[in-house]
JSON list of C-alpha atoms in Angstrom, two decimals:
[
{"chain": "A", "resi": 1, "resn": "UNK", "atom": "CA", "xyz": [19.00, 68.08, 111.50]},
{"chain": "A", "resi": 2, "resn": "UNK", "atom": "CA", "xyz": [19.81, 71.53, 109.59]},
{"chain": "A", "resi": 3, "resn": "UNK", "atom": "CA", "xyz": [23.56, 72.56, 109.23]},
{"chain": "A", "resi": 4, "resn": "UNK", "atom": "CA", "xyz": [23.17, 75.30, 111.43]},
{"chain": "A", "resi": 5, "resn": "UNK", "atom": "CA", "xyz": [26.44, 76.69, 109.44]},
{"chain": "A", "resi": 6, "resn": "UNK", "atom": "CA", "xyz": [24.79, 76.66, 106.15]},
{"chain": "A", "resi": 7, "resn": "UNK", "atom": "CA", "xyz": [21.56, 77.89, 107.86]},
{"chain": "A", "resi": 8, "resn": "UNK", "atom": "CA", "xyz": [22.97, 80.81, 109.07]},
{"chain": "A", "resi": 9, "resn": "UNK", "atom": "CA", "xyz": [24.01, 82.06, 105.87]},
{"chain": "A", "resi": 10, "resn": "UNK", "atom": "CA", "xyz": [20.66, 82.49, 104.35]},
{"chain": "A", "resi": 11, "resn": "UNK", "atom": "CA", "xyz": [19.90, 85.18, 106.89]},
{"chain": "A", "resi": 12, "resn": "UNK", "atom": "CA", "xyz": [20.56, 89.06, 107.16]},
{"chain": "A", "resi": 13, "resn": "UNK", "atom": "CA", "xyz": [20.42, 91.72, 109.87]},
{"chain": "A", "resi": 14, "resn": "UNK", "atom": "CA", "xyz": [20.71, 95.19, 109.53]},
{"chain": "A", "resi": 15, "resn": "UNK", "atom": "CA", "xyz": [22.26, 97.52, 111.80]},
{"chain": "A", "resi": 16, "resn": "UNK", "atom": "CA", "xyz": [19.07, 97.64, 113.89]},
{"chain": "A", "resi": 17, "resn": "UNK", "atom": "CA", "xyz": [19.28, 93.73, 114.14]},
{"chain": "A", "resi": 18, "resn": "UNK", "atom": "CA", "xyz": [16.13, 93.60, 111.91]},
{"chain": "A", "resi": 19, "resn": "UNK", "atom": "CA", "xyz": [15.67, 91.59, 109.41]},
{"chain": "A", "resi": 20, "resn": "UNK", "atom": "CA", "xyz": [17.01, 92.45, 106.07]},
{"chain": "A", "resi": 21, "resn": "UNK", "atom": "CA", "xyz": [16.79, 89.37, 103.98]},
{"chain": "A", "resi": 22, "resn": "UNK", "atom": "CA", "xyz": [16.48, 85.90, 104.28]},
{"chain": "A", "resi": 23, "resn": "UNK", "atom": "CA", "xyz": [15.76, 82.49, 103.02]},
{"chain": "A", "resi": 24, "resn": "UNK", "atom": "CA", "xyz": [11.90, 81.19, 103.30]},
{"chain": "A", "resi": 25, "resn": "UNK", "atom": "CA", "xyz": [13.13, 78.84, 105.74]},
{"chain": "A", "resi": 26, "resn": "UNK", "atom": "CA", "xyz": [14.90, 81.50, 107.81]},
{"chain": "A", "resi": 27, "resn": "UNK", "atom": "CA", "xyz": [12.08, 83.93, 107.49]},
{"chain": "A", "resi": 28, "resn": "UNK", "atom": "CA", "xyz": [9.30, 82.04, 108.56]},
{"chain": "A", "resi": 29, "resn": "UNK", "atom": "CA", "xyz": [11.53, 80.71, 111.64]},
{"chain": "A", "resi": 30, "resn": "UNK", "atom": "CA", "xyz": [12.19, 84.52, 112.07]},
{"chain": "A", "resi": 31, "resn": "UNK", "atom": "CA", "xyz": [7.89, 85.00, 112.11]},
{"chain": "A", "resi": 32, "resn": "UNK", "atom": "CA", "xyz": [7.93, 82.04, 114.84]},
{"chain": "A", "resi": 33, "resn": "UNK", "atom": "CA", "xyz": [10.48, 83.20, 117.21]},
{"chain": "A", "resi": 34, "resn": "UNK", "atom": "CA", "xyz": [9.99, 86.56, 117.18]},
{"chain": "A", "resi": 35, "resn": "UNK", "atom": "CA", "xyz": [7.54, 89.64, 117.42]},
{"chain": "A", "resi": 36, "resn": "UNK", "atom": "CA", "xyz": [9.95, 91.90, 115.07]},
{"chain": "A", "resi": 37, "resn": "UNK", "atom": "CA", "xyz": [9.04, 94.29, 112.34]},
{"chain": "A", "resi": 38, "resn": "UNK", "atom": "CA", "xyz": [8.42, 91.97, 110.06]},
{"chain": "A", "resi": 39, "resn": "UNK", "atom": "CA", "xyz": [4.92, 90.58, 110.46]},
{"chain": "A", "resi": 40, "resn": "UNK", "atom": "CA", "xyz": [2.49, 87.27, 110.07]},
{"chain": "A", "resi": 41, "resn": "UNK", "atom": "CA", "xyz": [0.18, 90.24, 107.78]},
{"chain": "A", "resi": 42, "resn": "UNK", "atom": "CA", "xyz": [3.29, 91.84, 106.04]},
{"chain": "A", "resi": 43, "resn": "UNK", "atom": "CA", "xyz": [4.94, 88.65, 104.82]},
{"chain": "A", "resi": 44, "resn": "UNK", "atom": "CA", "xyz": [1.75, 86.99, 103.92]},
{"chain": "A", "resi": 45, "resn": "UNK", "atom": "CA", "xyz": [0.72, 90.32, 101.88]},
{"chain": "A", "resi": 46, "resn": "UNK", "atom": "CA", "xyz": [3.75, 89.82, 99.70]},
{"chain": "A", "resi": 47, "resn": "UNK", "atom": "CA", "xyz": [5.34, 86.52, 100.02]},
{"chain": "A", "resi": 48, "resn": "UNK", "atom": "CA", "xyz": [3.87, 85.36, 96.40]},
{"chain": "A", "resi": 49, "resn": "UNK", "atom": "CA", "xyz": [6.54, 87.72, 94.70]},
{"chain": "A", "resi": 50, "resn": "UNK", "atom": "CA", "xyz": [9.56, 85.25, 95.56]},
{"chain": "A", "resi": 51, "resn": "UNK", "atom": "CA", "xyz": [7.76, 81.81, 96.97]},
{"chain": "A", "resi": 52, "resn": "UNK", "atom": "CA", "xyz": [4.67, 79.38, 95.75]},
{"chain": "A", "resi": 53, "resn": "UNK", "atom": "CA", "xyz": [1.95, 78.69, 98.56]},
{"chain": "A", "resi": 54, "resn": "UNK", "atom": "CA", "xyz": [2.83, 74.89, 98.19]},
{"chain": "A", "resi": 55, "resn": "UNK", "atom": "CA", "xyz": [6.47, 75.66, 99.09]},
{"chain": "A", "resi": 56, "resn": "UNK", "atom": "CA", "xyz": [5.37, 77.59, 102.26]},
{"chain": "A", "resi": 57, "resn": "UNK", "atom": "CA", "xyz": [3.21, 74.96, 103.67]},
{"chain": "A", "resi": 58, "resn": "UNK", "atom": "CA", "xyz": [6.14, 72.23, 103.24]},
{"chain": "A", "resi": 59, "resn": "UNK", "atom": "CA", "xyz": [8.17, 74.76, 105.12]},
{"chain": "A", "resi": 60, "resn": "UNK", "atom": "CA", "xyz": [5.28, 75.02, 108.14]},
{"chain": "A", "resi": 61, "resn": "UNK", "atom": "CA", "xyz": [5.31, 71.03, 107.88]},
{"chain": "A", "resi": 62, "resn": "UNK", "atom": "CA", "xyz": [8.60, 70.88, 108.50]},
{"chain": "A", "resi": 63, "resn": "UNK", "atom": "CA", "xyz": [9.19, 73.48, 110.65]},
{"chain": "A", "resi": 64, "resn": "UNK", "atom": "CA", "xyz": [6.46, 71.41, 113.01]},
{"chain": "A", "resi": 65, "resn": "UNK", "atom": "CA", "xyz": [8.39, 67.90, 112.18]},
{"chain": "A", "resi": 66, "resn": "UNK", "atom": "CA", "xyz": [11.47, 69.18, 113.32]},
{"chain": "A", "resi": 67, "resn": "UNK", "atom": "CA", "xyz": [10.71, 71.27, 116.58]},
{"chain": "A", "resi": 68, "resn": "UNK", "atom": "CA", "xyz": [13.45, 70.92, 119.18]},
{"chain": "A", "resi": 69, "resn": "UNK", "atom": "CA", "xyz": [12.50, 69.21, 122.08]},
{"chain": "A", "resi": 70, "resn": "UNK", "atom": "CA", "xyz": [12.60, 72.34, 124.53]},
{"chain": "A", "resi": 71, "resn": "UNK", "atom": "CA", "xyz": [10.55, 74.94, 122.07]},
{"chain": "A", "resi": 72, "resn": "UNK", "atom": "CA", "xyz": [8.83, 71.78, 120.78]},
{"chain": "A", "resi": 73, "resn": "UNK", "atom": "CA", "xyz": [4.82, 73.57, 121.59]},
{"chain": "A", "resi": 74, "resn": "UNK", "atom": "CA", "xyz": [5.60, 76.57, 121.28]},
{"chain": "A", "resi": 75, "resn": "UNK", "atom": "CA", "xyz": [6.34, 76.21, 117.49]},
{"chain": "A", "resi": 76, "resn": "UNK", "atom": "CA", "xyz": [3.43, 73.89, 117.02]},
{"chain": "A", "resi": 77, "resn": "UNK", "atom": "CA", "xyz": [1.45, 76.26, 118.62]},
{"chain": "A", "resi": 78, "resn": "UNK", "atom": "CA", "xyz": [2.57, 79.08, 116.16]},
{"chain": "A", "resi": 79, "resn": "UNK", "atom": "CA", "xyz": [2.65, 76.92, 112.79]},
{"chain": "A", "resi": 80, "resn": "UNK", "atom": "CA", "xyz": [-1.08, 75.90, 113.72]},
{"chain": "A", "resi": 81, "resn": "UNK", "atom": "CA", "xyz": [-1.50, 79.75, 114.08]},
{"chain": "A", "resi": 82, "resn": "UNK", "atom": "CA", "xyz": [0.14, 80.91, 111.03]},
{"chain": "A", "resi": 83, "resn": "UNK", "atom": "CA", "xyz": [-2.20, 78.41, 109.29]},
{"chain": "A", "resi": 84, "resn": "UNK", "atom": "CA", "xyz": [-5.63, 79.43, 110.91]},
{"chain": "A", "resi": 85, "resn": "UNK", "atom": "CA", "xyz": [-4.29, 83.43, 109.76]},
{"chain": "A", "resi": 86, "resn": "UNK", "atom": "CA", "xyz": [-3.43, 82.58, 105.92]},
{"chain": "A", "resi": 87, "resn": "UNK", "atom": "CA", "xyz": [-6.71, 79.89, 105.72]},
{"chain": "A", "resi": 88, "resn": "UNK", "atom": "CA", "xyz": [-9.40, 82.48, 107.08]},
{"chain": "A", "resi": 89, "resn": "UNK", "atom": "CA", "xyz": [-7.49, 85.91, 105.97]},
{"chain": "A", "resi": 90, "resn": "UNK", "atom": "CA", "xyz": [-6.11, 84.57, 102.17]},
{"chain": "A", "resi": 91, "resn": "UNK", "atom": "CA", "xyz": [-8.48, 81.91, 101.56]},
{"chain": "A", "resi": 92, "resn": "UNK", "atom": "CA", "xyz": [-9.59, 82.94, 98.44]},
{"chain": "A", "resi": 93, "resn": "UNK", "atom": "CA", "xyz": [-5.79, 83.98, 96.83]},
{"chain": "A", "resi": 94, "resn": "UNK", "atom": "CA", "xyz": [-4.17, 80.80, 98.11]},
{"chain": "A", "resi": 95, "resn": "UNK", "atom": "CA", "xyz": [-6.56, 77.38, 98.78]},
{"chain": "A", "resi": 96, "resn": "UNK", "atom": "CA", "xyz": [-8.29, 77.21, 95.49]},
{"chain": "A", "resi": 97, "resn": "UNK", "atom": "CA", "xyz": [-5.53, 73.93, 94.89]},
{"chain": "A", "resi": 98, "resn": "UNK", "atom": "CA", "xyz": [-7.30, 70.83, 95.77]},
{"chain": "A", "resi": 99, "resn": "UNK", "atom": "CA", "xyz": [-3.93, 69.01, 96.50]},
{"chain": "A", "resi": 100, "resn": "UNK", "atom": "CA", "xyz": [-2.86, 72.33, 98.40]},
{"chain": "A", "resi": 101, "resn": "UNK", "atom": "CA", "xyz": [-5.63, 71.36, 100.39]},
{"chain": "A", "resi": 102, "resn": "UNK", "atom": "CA", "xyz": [-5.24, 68.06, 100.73]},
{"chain": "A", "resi": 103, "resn": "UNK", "atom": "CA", "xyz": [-1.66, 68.52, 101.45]},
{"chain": "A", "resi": 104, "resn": "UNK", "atom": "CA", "xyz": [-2.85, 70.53, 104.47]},
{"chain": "A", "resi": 105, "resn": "UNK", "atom": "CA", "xyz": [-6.05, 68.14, 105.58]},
{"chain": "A", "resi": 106, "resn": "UNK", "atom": "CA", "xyz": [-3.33, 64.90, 105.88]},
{"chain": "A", "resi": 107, "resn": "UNK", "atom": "CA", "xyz": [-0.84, 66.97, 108.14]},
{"chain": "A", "resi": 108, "resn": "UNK", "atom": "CA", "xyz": [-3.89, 67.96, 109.99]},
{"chain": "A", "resi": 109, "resn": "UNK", "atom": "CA", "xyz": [-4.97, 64.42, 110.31]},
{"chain": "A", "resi": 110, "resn": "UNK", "atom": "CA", "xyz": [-1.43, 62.47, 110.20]},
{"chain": "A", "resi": 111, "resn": "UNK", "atom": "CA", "xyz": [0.82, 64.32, 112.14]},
{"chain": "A", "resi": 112, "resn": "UNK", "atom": "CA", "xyz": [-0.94, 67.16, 114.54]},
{"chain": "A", "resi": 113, "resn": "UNK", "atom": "CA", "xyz": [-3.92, 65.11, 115.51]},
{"chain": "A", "resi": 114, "resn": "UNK", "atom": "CA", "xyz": [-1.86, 62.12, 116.82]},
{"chain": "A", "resi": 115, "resn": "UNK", "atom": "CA", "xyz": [1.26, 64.79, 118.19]},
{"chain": "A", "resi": 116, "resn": "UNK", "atom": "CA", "xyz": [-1.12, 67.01, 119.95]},
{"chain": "A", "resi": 117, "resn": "UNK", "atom": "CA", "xyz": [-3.58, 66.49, 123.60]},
{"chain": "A", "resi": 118, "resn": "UNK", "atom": "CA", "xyz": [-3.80, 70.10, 124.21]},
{"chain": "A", "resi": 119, "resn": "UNK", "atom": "CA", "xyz": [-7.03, 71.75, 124.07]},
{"chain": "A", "resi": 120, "resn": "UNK", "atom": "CA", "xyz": [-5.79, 74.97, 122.34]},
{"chain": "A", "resi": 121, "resn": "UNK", "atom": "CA", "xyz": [-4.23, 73.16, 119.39]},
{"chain": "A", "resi": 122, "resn": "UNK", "atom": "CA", "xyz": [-7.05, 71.19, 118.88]},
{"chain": "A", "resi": 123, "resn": "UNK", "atom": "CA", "xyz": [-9.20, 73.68, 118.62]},
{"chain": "A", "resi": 124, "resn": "UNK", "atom": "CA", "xyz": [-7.06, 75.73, 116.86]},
{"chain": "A", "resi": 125, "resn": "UNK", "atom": "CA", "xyz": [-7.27, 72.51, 114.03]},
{"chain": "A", "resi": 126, "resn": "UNK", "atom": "CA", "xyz": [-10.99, 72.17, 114.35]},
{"chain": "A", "resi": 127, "resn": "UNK", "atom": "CA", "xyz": [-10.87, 76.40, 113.53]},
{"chain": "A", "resi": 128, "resn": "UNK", "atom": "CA", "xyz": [-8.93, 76.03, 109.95]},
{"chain": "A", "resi": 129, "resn": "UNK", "atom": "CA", "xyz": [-11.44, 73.25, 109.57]},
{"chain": "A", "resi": 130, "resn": "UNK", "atom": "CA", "xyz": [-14.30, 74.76, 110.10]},
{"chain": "A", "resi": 131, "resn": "UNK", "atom": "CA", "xyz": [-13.08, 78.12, 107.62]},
{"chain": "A", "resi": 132, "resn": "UNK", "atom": "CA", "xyz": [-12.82, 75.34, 105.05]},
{"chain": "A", "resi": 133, "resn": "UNK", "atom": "CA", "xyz": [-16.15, 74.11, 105.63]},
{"chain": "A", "resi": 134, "resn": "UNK", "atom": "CA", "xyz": [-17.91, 77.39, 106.09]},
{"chain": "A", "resi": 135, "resn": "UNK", "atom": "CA", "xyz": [-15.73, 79.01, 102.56]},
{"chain": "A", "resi": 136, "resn": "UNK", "atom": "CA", "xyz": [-17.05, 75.79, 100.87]},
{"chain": "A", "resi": 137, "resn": "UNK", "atom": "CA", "xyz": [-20.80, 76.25, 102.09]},
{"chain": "A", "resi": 138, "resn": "UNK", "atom": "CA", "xyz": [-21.07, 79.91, 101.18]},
{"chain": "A", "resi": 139, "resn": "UNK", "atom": "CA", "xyz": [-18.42, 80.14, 98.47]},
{"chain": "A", "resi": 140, "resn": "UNK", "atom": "CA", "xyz": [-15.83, 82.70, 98.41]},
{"chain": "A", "resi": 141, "resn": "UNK", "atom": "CA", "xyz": [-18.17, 85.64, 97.13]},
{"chain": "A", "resi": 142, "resn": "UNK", "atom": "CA", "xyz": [-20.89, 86.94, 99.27]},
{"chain": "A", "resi": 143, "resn": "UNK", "atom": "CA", "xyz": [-24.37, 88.12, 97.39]},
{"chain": "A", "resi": 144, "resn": "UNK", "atom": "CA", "xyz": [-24.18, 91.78, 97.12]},
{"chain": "A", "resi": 145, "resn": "UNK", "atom": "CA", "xyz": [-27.66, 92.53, 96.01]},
{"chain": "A", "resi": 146, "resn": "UNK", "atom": "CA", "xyz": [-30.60, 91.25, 98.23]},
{"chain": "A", "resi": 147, "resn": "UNK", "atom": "CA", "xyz": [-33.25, 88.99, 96.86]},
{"chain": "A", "resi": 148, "resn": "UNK", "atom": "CA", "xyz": [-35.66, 90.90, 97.28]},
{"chain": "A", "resi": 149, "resn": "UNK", "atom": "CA", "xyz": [-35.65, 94.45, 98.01]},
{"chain": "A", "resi": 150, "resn": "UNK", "atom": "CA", "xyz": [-38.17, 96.91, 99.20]},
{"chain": "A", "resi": 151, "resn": "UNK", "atom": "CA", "xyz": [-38.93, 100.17, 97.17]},
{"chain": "A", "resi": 152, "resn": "UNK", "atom": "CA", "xyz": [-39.67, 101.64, 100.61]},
{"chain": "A", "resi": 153, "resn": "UNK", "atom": "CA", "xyz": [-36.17, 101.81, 101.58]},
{"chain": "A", "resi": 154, "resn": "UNK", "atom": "CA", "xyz": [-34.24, 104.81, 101.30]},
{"chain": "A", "resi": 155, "resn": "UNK", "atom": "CA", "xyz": [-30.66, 105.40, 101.96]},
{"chain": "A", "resi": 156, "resn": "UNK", "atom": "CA", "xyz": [-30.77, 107.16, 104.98]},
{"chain": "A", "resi": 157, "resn": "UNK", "atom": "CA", "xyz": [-32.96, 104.11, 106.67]},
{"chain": "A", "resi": 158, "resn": "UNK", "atom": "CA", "xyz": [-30.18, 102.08, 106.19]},
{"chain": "A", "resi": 159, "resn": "UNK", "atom": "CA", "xyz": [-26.81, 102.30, 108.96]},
{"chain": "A", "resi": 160, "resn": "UNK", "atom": "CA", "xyz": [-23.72, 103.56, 107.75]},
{"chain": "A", "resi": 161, "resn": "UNK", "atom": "CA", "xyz": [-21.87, 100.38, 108.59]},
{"chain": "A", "resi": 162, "resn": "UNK", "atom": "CA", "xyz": [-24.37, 98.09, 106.00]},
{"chain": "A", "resi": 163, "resn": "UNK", "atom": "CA", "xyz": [-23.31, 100.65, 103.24]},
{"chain": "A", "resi": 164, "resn": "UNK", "atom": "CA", "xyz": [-19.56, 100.46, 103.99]},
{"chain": "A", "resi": 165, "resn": "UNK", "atom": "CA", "xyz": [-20.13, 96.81, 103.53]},
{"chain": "A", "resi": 166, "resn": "UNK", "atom": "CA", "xyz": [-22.02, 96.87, 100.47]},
{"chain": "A", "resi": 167, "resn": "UNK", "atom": "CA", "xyz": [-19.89, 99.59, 98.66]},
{"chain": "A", "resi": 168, "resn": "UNK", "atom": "CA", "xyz": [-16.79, 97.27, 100.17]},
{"chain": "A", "resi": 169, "resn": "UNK", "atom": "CA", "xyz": [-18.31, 94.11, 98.43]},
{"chain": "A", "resi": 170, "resn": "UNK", "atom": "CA", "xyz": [-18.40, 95.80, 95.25]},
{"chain": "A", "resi": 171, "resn": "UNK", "atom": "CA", "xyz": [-15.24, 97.01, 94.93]},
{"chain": "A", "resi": 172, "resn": "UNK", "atom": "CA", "xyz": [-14.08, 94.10, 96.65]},
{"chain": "A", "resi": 173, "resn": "UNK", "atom": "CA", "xyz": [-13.38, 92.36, 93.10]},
{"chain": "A", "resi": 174, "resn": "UNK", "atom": "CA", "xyz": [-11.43, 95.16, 91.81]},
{"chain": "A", "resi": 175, "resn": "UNK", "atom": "CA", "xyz": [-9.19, 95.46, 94.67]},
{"chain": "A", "resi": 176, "resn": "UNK", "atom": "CA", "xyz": [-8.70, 91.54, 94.58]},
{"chain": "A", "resi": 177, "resn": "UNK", "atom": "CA", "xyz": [-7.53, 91.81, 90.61]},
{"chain": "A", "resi": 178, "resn": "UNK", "atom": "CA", "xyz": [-4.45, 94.09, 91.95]},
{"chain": "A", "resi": 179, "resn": "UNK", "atom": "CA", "xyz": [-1.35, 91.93, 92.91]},
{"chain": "A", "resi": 180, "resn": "UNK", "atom": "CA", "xyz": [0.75, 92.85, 96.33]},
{"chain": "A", "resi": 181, "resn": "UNK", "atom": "CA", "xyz": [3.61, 93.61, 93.90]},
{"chain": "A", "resi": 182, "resn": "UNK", "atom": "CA", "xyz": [1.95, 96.23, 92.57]},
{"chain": "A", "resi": 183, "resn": "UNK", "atom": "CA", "xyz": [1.61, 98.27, 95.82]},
{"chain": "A", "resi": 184, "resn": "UNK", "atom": "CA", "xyz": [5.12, 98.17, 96.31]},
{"chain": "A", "resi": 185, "resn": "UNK", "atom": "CA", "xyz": [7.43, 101.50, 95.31]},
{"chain": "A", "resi": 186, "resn": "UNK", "atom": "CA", "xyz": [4.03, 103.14, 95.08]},
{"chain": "A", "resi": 187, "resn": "UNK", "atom": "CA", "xyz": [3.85, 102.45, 91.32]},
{"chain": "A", "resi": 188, "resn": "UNK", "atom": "CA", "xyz": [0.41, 104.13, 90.75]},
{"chain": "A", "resi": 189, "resn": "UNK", "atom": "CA", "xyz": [2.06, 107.22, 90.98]},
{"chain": "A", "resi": 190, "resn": "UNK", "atom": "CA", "xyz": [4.61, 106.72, 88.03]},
{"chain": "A", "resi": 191, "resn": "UNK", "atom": "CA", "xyz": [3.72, 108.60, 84.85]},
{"chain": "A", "resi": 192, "resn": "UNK", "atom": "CA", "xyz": [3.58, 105.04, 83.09]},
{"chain": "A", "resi": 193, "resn": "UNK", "atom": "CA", "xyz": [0.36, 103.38, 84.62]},
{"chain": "A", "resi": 194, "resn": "UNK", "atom": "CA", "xyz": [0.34, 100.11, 82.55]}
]
């Protein structure tokens, strides 16, 4: 078990008891126990800038080891739903890594399947399976021209939402090339742009 002393120390409120900094560890126990400011979207936007996707999915292993006995589903509950959220959401940005995903496939398989009878878990597991399996069929970019187009088509036949998509899947790469780091401090608006 943890040194609760020396765990304590790696964490940091503010004067609103939120958050102010932490250790990985104590951060993504913060994201399981609580429904603060600080958010499963928010830290998985920017948690590249100070830890490595391999080191994060150790720390959901052992967070799900390591459960106390009393809290014991409820964290397995929310590491299995931390993991469906970064596989479908970040799929492309962080489970390119065959061993990253192998790494996650033998937890799946070694420790959750044999832990776990409940329904919701299990299909929680058979969800981040099936993202991998439907990512893998279709790749990670969609077609954004049809095969075959007819001349007859103008614009205006077509619903707003299909061009939002299109326009989306074109700029899509673009957007992808800019790193979360970049969107902090709002650094497009210095004078020096590089």
């Amino acid at each position: 078990e943890v040194d609760e002393k020396v765990n304590n120390e790696l964490v940091e409120y503010g004067a609103e008891k939120d958050l102010k900094a932490a250790s990985l560890e104590k951060l993504l126990q913060h994201l399981m126990e609580t429904s603060g400011s600080l958010s499963l979207d928010t830290f998985l936007i920017s948690y590249r800038n100070f830890a490595a996707p391999k080191r994060v999915l150790l720390c959901l292993i052992y967070m799900y080891c390591v459960a106390p006995g009393k809290k014991r589903e409820v964290v397995w509950l929310r590491v299995l739903n931390f993991i469906r959220s970064w596989v479908t959401k970040y799929f492309d940005e962080d489970w390119t890594d065959e061993e990253q995903i192998q790494r996650l496939f033998n937890f799946l398989d070694d420790i959750v399947a044999p832990s776990y009878r409940n329904s919701t878990a299990l299909a929680t597991v058979k969800k981040i399976r099936d993202c991998f399996t439907e990512k893998r069929r279709t790749g990670s970019d969609r077609n954004i021209v049809p095969k075959r187009l007819e001349t007859s088509i103008s614009l205006w036949d077509m619903r707003s939402s299909i061009i939002l998509e299109q326009m989306i899947m074109i700029e899509h790469s673009f957007f992808r090339a800019i790193r979360p780091g970049e969107c902090f401090n709002q650094n497009w608006t210095n004078d020096d742009k590089s």
